[in-house]
Protein backbone atom coordinates (compact mmCIF):
# COMPACT_ATOMS: atom_id res chain seq x y z
CA UNK A 1 0.00 0.00 0.00
CA UNK A 2 1.18 3.47 -0.88
CA UNK A 3 -0.43 6.40 0.93
CA UNK A 4 -1.01 8.98 -1.80
CA UNK A 5 -3.55 11.21 -0.13
CA UNK A 6 -5.30 11.62 3.20
CA UNK A 7 -8.25 13.81 3.99
CA UNK A 8 -10.42 14.10 7.07
CA UNK A 9 -13.66 14.24 5.08
CA UNK A 10 -16.31 14.08 7.77
CA UNK A 11 -16.46 14.63 11.49
CA UNK A 12 -19.70 13.52 13.06
CA UNK A 13 -21.09 14.74 16.34
CA UNK A 14 -23.60 12.86 18.39
CA UNK A 15 -26.55 14.41 16.53
CA UNK A 16 -25.16 14.24 12.99
CA UNK A 17 -26.80 12.31 10.20
CA UNK A 18 -24.83 9.24 9.21
CA UNK A 19 -23.27 9.68 5.78
CA UNK A 20 -23.24 7.22 2.93
CA UNK A 21 -19.69 7.39 1.58
CA UNK A 22 -20.01 4.76 -1.13
CA UNK A 23 -16.46 3.58 -0.41
CA UNK A 24 -15.31 0.67 1.77
CA UNK A 25 -15.10 1.70 5.40
CA UNK A 26 -12.69 0.12 7.86
CA UNK A 27 -14.07 0.95 11.26
CA UNK A 28 -11.86 1.18 14.28
CA UNK A 29 -13.31 0.34 17.67
CA UNK A 30 -11.65 0.07 21.04
CA UNK A 31 -11.53 1.52 24.49
CA UNK A 32 -10.33 5.00 25.11
CA UNK A 33 -6.53 5.39 25.16
CA UNK A 34 -5.87 2.04 23.46
CA UNK A 35 -4.07 3.75 20.55
CA UNK A 36 -6.58 4.11 17.70
CA UNK A 37 -5.58 7.62 16.70
CA UNK A 38 -1.89 6.70 16.99
CA UNK A 39 -2.58 3.79 14.66
CA UNK A 40 -4.05 6.17 12.06
CA UNK A 41 -0.97 8.37 12.22
CA UNK A 42 1.33 5.38 11.77
CA UNK A 43 -0.86 4.13 8.94
CA UNK A 44 -0.70 7.42 7.04
CA UNK A 45 2.87 8.13 8.13
CA UNK A 46 2.10 11.48 9.74
CA UNK A 47 3.09 12.58 13.17
CA UNK A 48 -0.07 14.16 14.52
CA UNK A 49 -2.74 14.23 11.84
CA UNK A 50 -5.17 12.31 14.05
CA UNK A 51 -5.06 13.99 17.44
CA UNK A 52 -3.70 11.74 20.17
CA UNK A 53 -3.41 12.25 23.90
CA UNK A 54 -2.18 10.47 26.99
CA UNK A 55 -5.47 11.56 28.61
CA UNK A 56 -8.24 9.17 27.58
CA UNK A 57 -11.32 10.49 25.82
CA UNK A 58 -9.49 12.55 23.19
CA UNK A 59 -11.55 11.50 20.19
CA UNK A 60 -15.16 12.53 20.78
CA UNK A 61 -16.48 12.40 17.24
CA UNK A 62 -16.71 9.80 14.47
CA UNK A 63 -13.92 10.79 12.09
CA UNK A 64 -13.85 9.63 8.47
CA UNK A 65 -10.32 9.61 7.06
CA UNK A 66 -10.37 9.33 3.29
CA UNK A 67 -7.30 7.38 2.16
CA UNK A 68 -6.22 7.64 -1.49
CA UNK A 69 -9.80 8.48 -2.40
CA UNK A 70 -10.24 4.73 -2.26
CA UNK A 71 -11.41 3.76 1.22
CA UNK A 72 -12.05 5.17 4.68
CA UNK A 73 -10.52 4.58 8.07
CA UNK A 74 -13.25 5.49 10.52
CA UNK A 75 -12.06 6.45 13.99
CA UNK A 76 -14.75 5.93 16.61
CA UNK A 77 -14.66 7.56 20.03
CA UNK A 78 -13.19 5.17 22.58
CA UNK A 79 -15.59 3.44 24.92
CA UNK A 80 -15.20 2.90 28.62
CA UNK A 81 -14.08 6.36 29.58
CA UNK A 82 -15.99 7.01 32.80
CA UNK A 83 -15.24 10.74 33.12
CA UNK A 84 -17.42 11.53 30.10
CA UNK A 85 -20.42 10.75 32.31
CA UNK A 86 -23.01 8.03 32.00
CA UNK A 87 -25.53 10.08 29.98
CA UNK A 88 -22.92 11.13 27.43
CA UNK A 89 -21.57 7.59 27.17
CA UNK A 90 -25.06 6.26 26.64
CA UNK A 91 -25.68 8.73 23.78
CA UNK A 92 -22.39 7.80 22.16
CA UNK A 93 -23.00 4.11 22.64
CA UNK A 94 -26.28 4.45 20.80
CA UNK A 95 -24.75 6.43 17.96
CA UNK A 96 -21.90 3.94 17.51
CA UNK A 97 -24.31 1.02 17.54
CA UNK A 98 -26.57 2.76 15.03
CA UNK A 99 -23.62 3.38 12.74
CA UNK A 100 -22.40 -0.21 13.01
CA UNK A 101 -25.87 -1.57 12.39
CA UNK A 102 -26.98 0.69 9.54
CA UNK A 103 -23.97 1.73 7.46
CA UNK A 104 -23.95 -0.03 4.12
CA UNK A 105 -20.31 0.73 3.44
CA UNK A 106 -18.64 -1.02 6.37
CA UNK A 107 -16.16 -3.48 4.91
CA UNK A 108 -14.42 -4.58 8.08
CA UNK A 109 -14.38 -3.77 11.78
CA UNK A 110 -10.96 -3.51 13.38
CA UNK A 111 -11.01 -3.90 17.11
CA UNK A 112 -8.15 -2.53 19.18
CA UNK A 113 -7.01 -4.19 22.41
CA UNK A 114 -3.96 -3.30 24.52
CA UNK A 115 -1.63 -6.32 24.30
CA UNK A 116 -0.57 -5.88 27.92
CA UNK A 117 -3.99 -6.50 29.44
CA UNK A 118 -6.85 -8.93 29.36
CA UNK A 119 -9.76 -7.55 27.33
CA UNK A 120 -12.33 -5.60 29.38
CA UNK A 121 -15.98 -6.55 29.61
CA UNK A 122 -16.74 -3.85 27.04
CA UNK A 123 -14.09 -5.27 24.68
CA UNK A 124 -15.82 -8.64 24.90
CA UNK A 125 -19.22 -7.04 24.34
CA UNK A 126 -17.93 -5.15 21.29
CA UNK A 127 -16.37 -8.31 19.86
CA UNK A 128 -19.64 -10.21 20.28
CA UNK A 129 -21.71 -7.31 18.98
CA UNK A 130 -19.64 -7.15 15.76
CA UNK A 131 -19.84 -10.90 15.33
CA UNK A 132 -23.60 -10.82 15.72
CA UNK A 133 -24.33 -7.79 13.59
CA UNK A 134 -21.93 -8.60 10.71
CA UNK A 135 -21.62 -12.37 10.94
CA UNK A 136 -17.82 -12.05 11.05
CA UNK A 137 -15.26 -11.68 13.78
CA UNK A 138 -13.49 -8.33 13.76
CA UNK A 139 -9.80 -8.13 12.92
CA UNK A 140 -8.00 -7.55 16.22
CA UNK A 141 -5.05 -5.19 16.50
CA UNK A 142 -3.09 -5.66 19.71
CA UNK A 143 -1.56 -2.28 20.47
CA UNK A 144 1.57 -1.14 22.32
CA UNK A 145 3.54 -4.34 21.64
CA UNK A 146 6.72 -2.28 22.14
CA UNK A 147 5.81 -2.18 25.84
CA UNK A 148 6.19 -5.93 26.46
CA UNK A 149 9.06 -8.32 26.02
CA UNK A 150 9.26 -10.20 22.76
CA UNK A 151 9.06 -13.47 24.69
CA UNK A 152 5.66 -12.49 26.13
CA UNK A 153 3.91 -11.76 22.85
CA UNK A 154 2.76 -15.28 22.02
CA UNK A 155 1.26 -15.87 25.43
CA UNK A 156 -0.57 -12.53 25.44
CA UNK A 157 -2.04 -13.21 21.99
CA UNK A 158 -3.25 -16.63 23.14
CA UNK A 159 -4.72 -15.23 26.37
CA UNK A 160 -6.56 -12.44 24.58
CA UNK A 161 -7.89 -14.88 21.98
CA UNK A 162 -9.23 -17.04 24.76
CA UNK A 163 -10.82 -14.15 26.68
CA UNK A 164 -12.59 -12.89 23.56
CA UNK A 165 -13.69 -16.41 22.75
CA UNK A 166 -12.24 -15.83 19.27
CA UNK A 167 -11.64 -18.66 16.82
CA UNK A 168 -8.19 -19.76 15.68
CA UNK A 169 -8.95 -18.08 12.36
CA UNK A 170 -9.55 -14.68 13.92
CA UNK A 171 -6.74 -12.43 12.69
CA UNK A 172 -4.76 -10.91 15.58
CA UNK A 173 -1.92 -8.55 14.83
CA UNK A 174 0.55 -7.33 17.45
CA UNK A 175 1.18 -3.69 16.56
CA UNK A 176 3.26 -0.74 17.69
CA UNK A 177 2.73 2.85 16.62
CA UNK A 178 6.25 3.51 17.93
CA UNK A 179 8.21 0.85 16.03
CA UNK A 180 5.59 0.25 13.27
CA UNK A 181 5.68 -3.47 13.99
CA UNK A 182 2.65 -5.07 12.29
CA UNK A 183 2.02 -2.20 9.88
CA UNK A 184 3.01 -4.06 6.69
CA UNK A 185 0.76 -6.95 7.65
CA UNK A 186 -2.16 -4.55 8.08
CA UNK A 187 -1.44 -2.85 4.74
CA UNK A 188 -1.52 -6.25 3.09
CA UNK A 189 -4.85 -7.22 4.64
CA UNK A 190 -6.48 -3.97 3.50
CA UNK A 191 -4.88 -4.19 0.05
CA UNK A 192 -6.20 -7.72 -0.39
CA UNK A 193 -9.71 -6.64 0.60
CA UNK A 194 -9.93 -3.56 -1.61
CA UNK A 195 -8.30 -5.32 -4.55
CA UNK A 196 -10.56 -8.36 -4.37
CA UNK A 197 -12.88 -8.73 -7.39
CA UNK A 198 -16.09 -8.75 -5.33
CA UNK A 199 -15.31 -5.47 -3.65
CA UNK A 200 -18.27 -3.12 -3.29
CA UNK A 201 -18.58 -0.47 -5.98
P1 LIG B 1 -9.25 8.06 22.49
O1 LIG B 1 -9.18 9.08 21.42
O2 LIG B 1 -9.34 8.60 23.86
O3 LIG B 1 -10.31 7.03 22.23
O4 LIG B 1 -7.84 7.26 22.52
P2 LIG B 1 -7.05 6.54 21.33
O5 LIG B 1 -7.43 5.11 21.28
O6 LIG B 1 -7.20 7.32 20.06
O7 LIG B 1 -5.53 6.59 21.87
P3 LIG B 1 -4.32 7.51 21.36
O8 LIG B 1 -3.89 7.12 20.00
O9 LIG B 1 -4.63 8.93 21.61
O10 LIG B 1 -3.14 6.99 22.34
C1 LIG B 1 -3.23 7.06 23.75
C2 LIG B 1 -1.83 7.07 24.36
O11 LIG B 1 -1.15 5.84 24.11
C3 LIG B 1 -0.91 8.18 23.81
O12 LIG B 1 -0.14 8.68 24.89
C4 LIG B 1 -0.05 7.45 22.81
O13 LIG B 1 1.22 8.04 22.63
C5 LIG B 1 0.09 6.06 23.46
N1 LIG B 1 0.30 5.00 22.44
C6 LIG B 1 -0.53 4.69 21.41
N2 LIG B 1 -0.06 3.66 20.68
C7 LIG B 1 1.13 3.32 21.24
C8 LIG B 1 2.13 2.31 20.95
O14 LIG B 1 2.00 1.51 19.99
N3 LIG B 1 3.21 2.23 21.76
C9 LIG B 1 3.36 3.06 22.84
N4 LIG B 1 4.46 2.90 23.59
N5 LIG B 1 2.46 4.03 23.15
C10 LIG B 1 1.36 4.16 22.37
MG1 LIG C 1 -8.38 8.91 19.55
XYZ file of C-alpha atoms and ligand atoms in Angstrom:
234
model
C 0.000 0.000 0.000
C 1.176 3.472 -0.876
C -0.429 6.403 0.927
C -1.015 8.978 -1.797
C -3.554 11.212 -0.129
C -5.303 11.623 3.201
C -8.247 13.808 3.987
C -10.421 14.097 7.066
C -13.665 14.236 5.076
C -16.305 14.080 7.772
C -16.464 14.634 11.485
C -19.703 13.518 13.065
C -21.086 14.745 16.341
C -23.599 12.862 18.385
C -26.553 14.413 16.531
C -25.159 14.240 12.985
C -26.803 12.310 10.204
C -24.830 9.237 9.214
C -23.272 9.679 5.777
C -23.242 7.221 2.930
C -19.687 7.394 1.582
C -20.005 4.761 -1.132
C -16.459 3.582 -0.406
C -15.310 0.665 1.766
C -15.096 1.704 5.402
C -12.686 0.120 7.864
C -14.068 0.949 11.259
C -11.856 1.184 14.285
C -13.311 0.336 17.666
C -11.650 0.075 21.039
C -11.529 1.515 24.489
C -10.329 5.000 25.113
C -6.529 5.394 25.161
C -5.868 2.043 23.465
C -4.074 3.753 20.554
C -6.581 4.108 17.704
C -5.583 7.621 16.697
C -1.891 6.700 16.992
C -2.582 3.787 14.660
C -4.051 6.166 12.063
C -0.968 8.374 12.225
C 1.329 5.376 11.767
C -0.860 4.126 8.938
C -0.699 7.418 7.041
C 2.874 8.127 8.125
C 2.105 11.478 9.742
C 3.089 12.582 13.169
C -0.071 14.165 14.519
C -2.745 14.234 11.839
C -5.171 12.314 14.047
C -5.058 13.986 17.442
C -3.702 11.737 20.171
C -3.413 12.248 23.901
C -2.180 10.473 26.994
C -5.467 11.557 28.607
C -8.238 9.174 27.581
C -11.315 10.491 25.816
C -9.491 12.550 23.191
C -11.554 11.500 20.190
C -15.161 12.526 20.777
C -16.477 12.400 17.237
C -16.711 9.800 14.465
C -13.923 10.791 12.088
C -13.850 9.632 8.475
C -10.316 9.606 7.055
C -10.374 9.329 3.290
C -7.303 7.381 2.158
C -6.217 7.635 -1.491
C -9.801 8.482 -2.398
C -10.244 4.730 -2.257
C -11.406 3.764 1.219
C -12.052 5.166 4.679
C -10.521 4.582 8.065
C -13.252 5.489 10.517
C -12.059 6.453 13.988
C -14.752 5.933 16.605
C -14.660 7.563 20.031
C -13.191 5.175 22.585
C -15.589 3.439 24.916
C -15.197 2.900 28.625
C -14.084 6.362 29.581
C -15.989 7.010 32.799
C -15.243 10.735 33.121
C -17.418 11.532 30.099
C -20.415 10.746 32.311
C -23.012 8.034 32.001
C -25.532 10.076 29.979
C -22.924 11.128 27.429
C -21.571 7.586 27.171
C -25.063 6.257 26.639
C -25.678 8.733 23.785
C -22.391 7.797 22.158
C -22.997 4.114 22.638
C -26.281 4.451 20.796
C -24.746 6.430 17.955
C -21.901 3.940 17.512
C -24.313 1.019 17.537
C -26.570 2.763 15.030
C -23.624 3.383 12.738
C -22.399 -0.212 13.009
C -25.870 -1.572 12.388
C -26.984 0.687 9.542
C -23.970 1.732 7.459
C -23.947 -0.034 4.121
C -20.313 0.733 3.445
C -18.636 -1.023 6.365
C -16.163 -3.478 4.912
C -14.425 -4.584 8.080
C -14.382 -3.769 11.779
C -10.964 -3.510 13.379
C -11.005 -3.900 17.106
C -8.155 -2.526 19.177
C -7.014 -4.185 22.415
C -3.961 -3.303 24.517
C -1.627 -6.322 24.295
C -0.571 -5.879 27.917
C -3.994 -6.505 29.445
C -6.854 -8.926 29.359
C -9.765 -7.551 27.327
C -12.326 -5.602 29.379
C -15.975 -6.547 29.610
C -16.741 -3.854 27.041
C -14.089 -5.274 24.678
C -15.824 -8.640 24.904
C -19.223 -7.036 24.335
C -17.932 -5.147 21.293
C -16.366 -8.305 19.864
C -19.644 -10.207 20.282
C -21.710 -7.311 18.976
C -19.638 -7.150 15.764
C -19.836 -10.902 15.333
C -23.598 -10.820 15.722
C -24.332 -7.792 13.586
C -21.935 -8.600 10.710
C -21.618 -12.368 10.939
C -17.819 -12.051 11.053
C -15.260 -11.684 13.781
C -13.489 -8.331 13.764
C -9.801 -8.127 12.923
C -8.002 -7.553 16.222
C -5.048 -5.194 16.504
C -3.091 -5.659 19.714
C -1.559 -2.277 20.468
C 1.570 -1.143 22.320
C 3.538 -4.338 21.639
C 6.716 -2.282 22.145
C 5.808 -2.184 25.838
C 6.185 -5.927 26.464
C 9.064 -8.319 26.025
C 9.262 -10.197 22.763
C 9.056 -13.474 24.691
C 5.657 -12.489 26.132
C 3.906 -11.764 22.848
C 2.760 -15.281 22.018
C 1.256 -15.867 25.429
C -0.570 -12.526 25.436
C -2.041 -13.205 21.991
C -3.246 -16.635 23.141
C -4.717 -15.225 26.371
C -6.563 -12.444 24.583
C -7.889 -14.882 21.976
C -9.228 -17.037 24.763
C -10.823 -14.148 26.683
C -12.592 -12.888 23.562
C -13.691 -16.408 22.746
C -12.243 -15.828 19.269
C -11.640 -18.664 16.816
C -8.187 -19.764 15.684
C -8.946 -18.076 12.358
C -9.549 -14.680 13.921
C -6.738 -12.428 12.693
C -4.758 -10.909 15.579
C -1.922 -8.554 14.826
C 0.550 -7.333 17.447
C 1.185 -3.690 16.562
C 3.259 -0.739 17.694
C 2.728 2.854 16.623
C 6.246 3.511 17.925
C 8.215 0.845 16.026
C 5.593 0.245 13.270
C 5.675 -3.471 13.989
C 2.647 -5.073 12.293
C 2.023 -2.201 9.878
C 3.007 -4.060 6.690
C 0.759 -6.953 7.653
C -2.163 -4.552 8.082
C -1.443 -2.846 4.742
C -1.522 -6.253 3.087
C -4.847 -7.215 4.639
C -6.476 -3.973 3.499
C -4.884 -4.185 0.048
C -6.198 -7.719 -0.390
C -9.707 -6.641 0.605
C -9.934 -3.561 -1.610
C -8.305 -5.324 -4.551
C -10.564 -8.359 -4.372
C -12.882 -8.730 -7.390
C -16.087 -8.754 -5.334
C -15.310 -5.466 -3.648
C -18.271 -3.116 -3.289
C -18.577 -0.468 -5.984
P -9.252 8.063 22.486
O -9.179 9.085 21.422
O -9.338 8.596 23.856
O -10.305 7.028 22.229
O -7.838 7.259 22.520
P -7.055 6.538 21.327
O -7.433 5.107 21.279
O -7.200 7.319 20.063
O -5.533 6.594 21.874
P -4.316 7.507 21.365
O -3.888 7.118 20.000
O -4.626 8.934 21.614
O -3.135 6.990 22.341
C -3.232 7.060 23.746
C -1.833 7.066 24.363
O -1.154 5.837 24.109
C -0.914 8.176 23.811
O -0.142 8.680 24.893
C -0.052 7.450 22.806
O 1.219 8.035 22.632
C 0.088 6.060 23.460
N 0.300 5.000 22.440
C -0.528 4.693 21.410
N -0.060 3.662 20.684
C 1.132 3.322 21.240
C 2.129 2.305 20.947
O 2.003 1.514 19.987
N 3.206 2.229 21.763
C 3.363 3.058 22.835
N 4.456 2.902 23.586
N 2.459 4.030 23.148
C 1.358 4.156 22.370
Mg -8.385 8.905 19.546
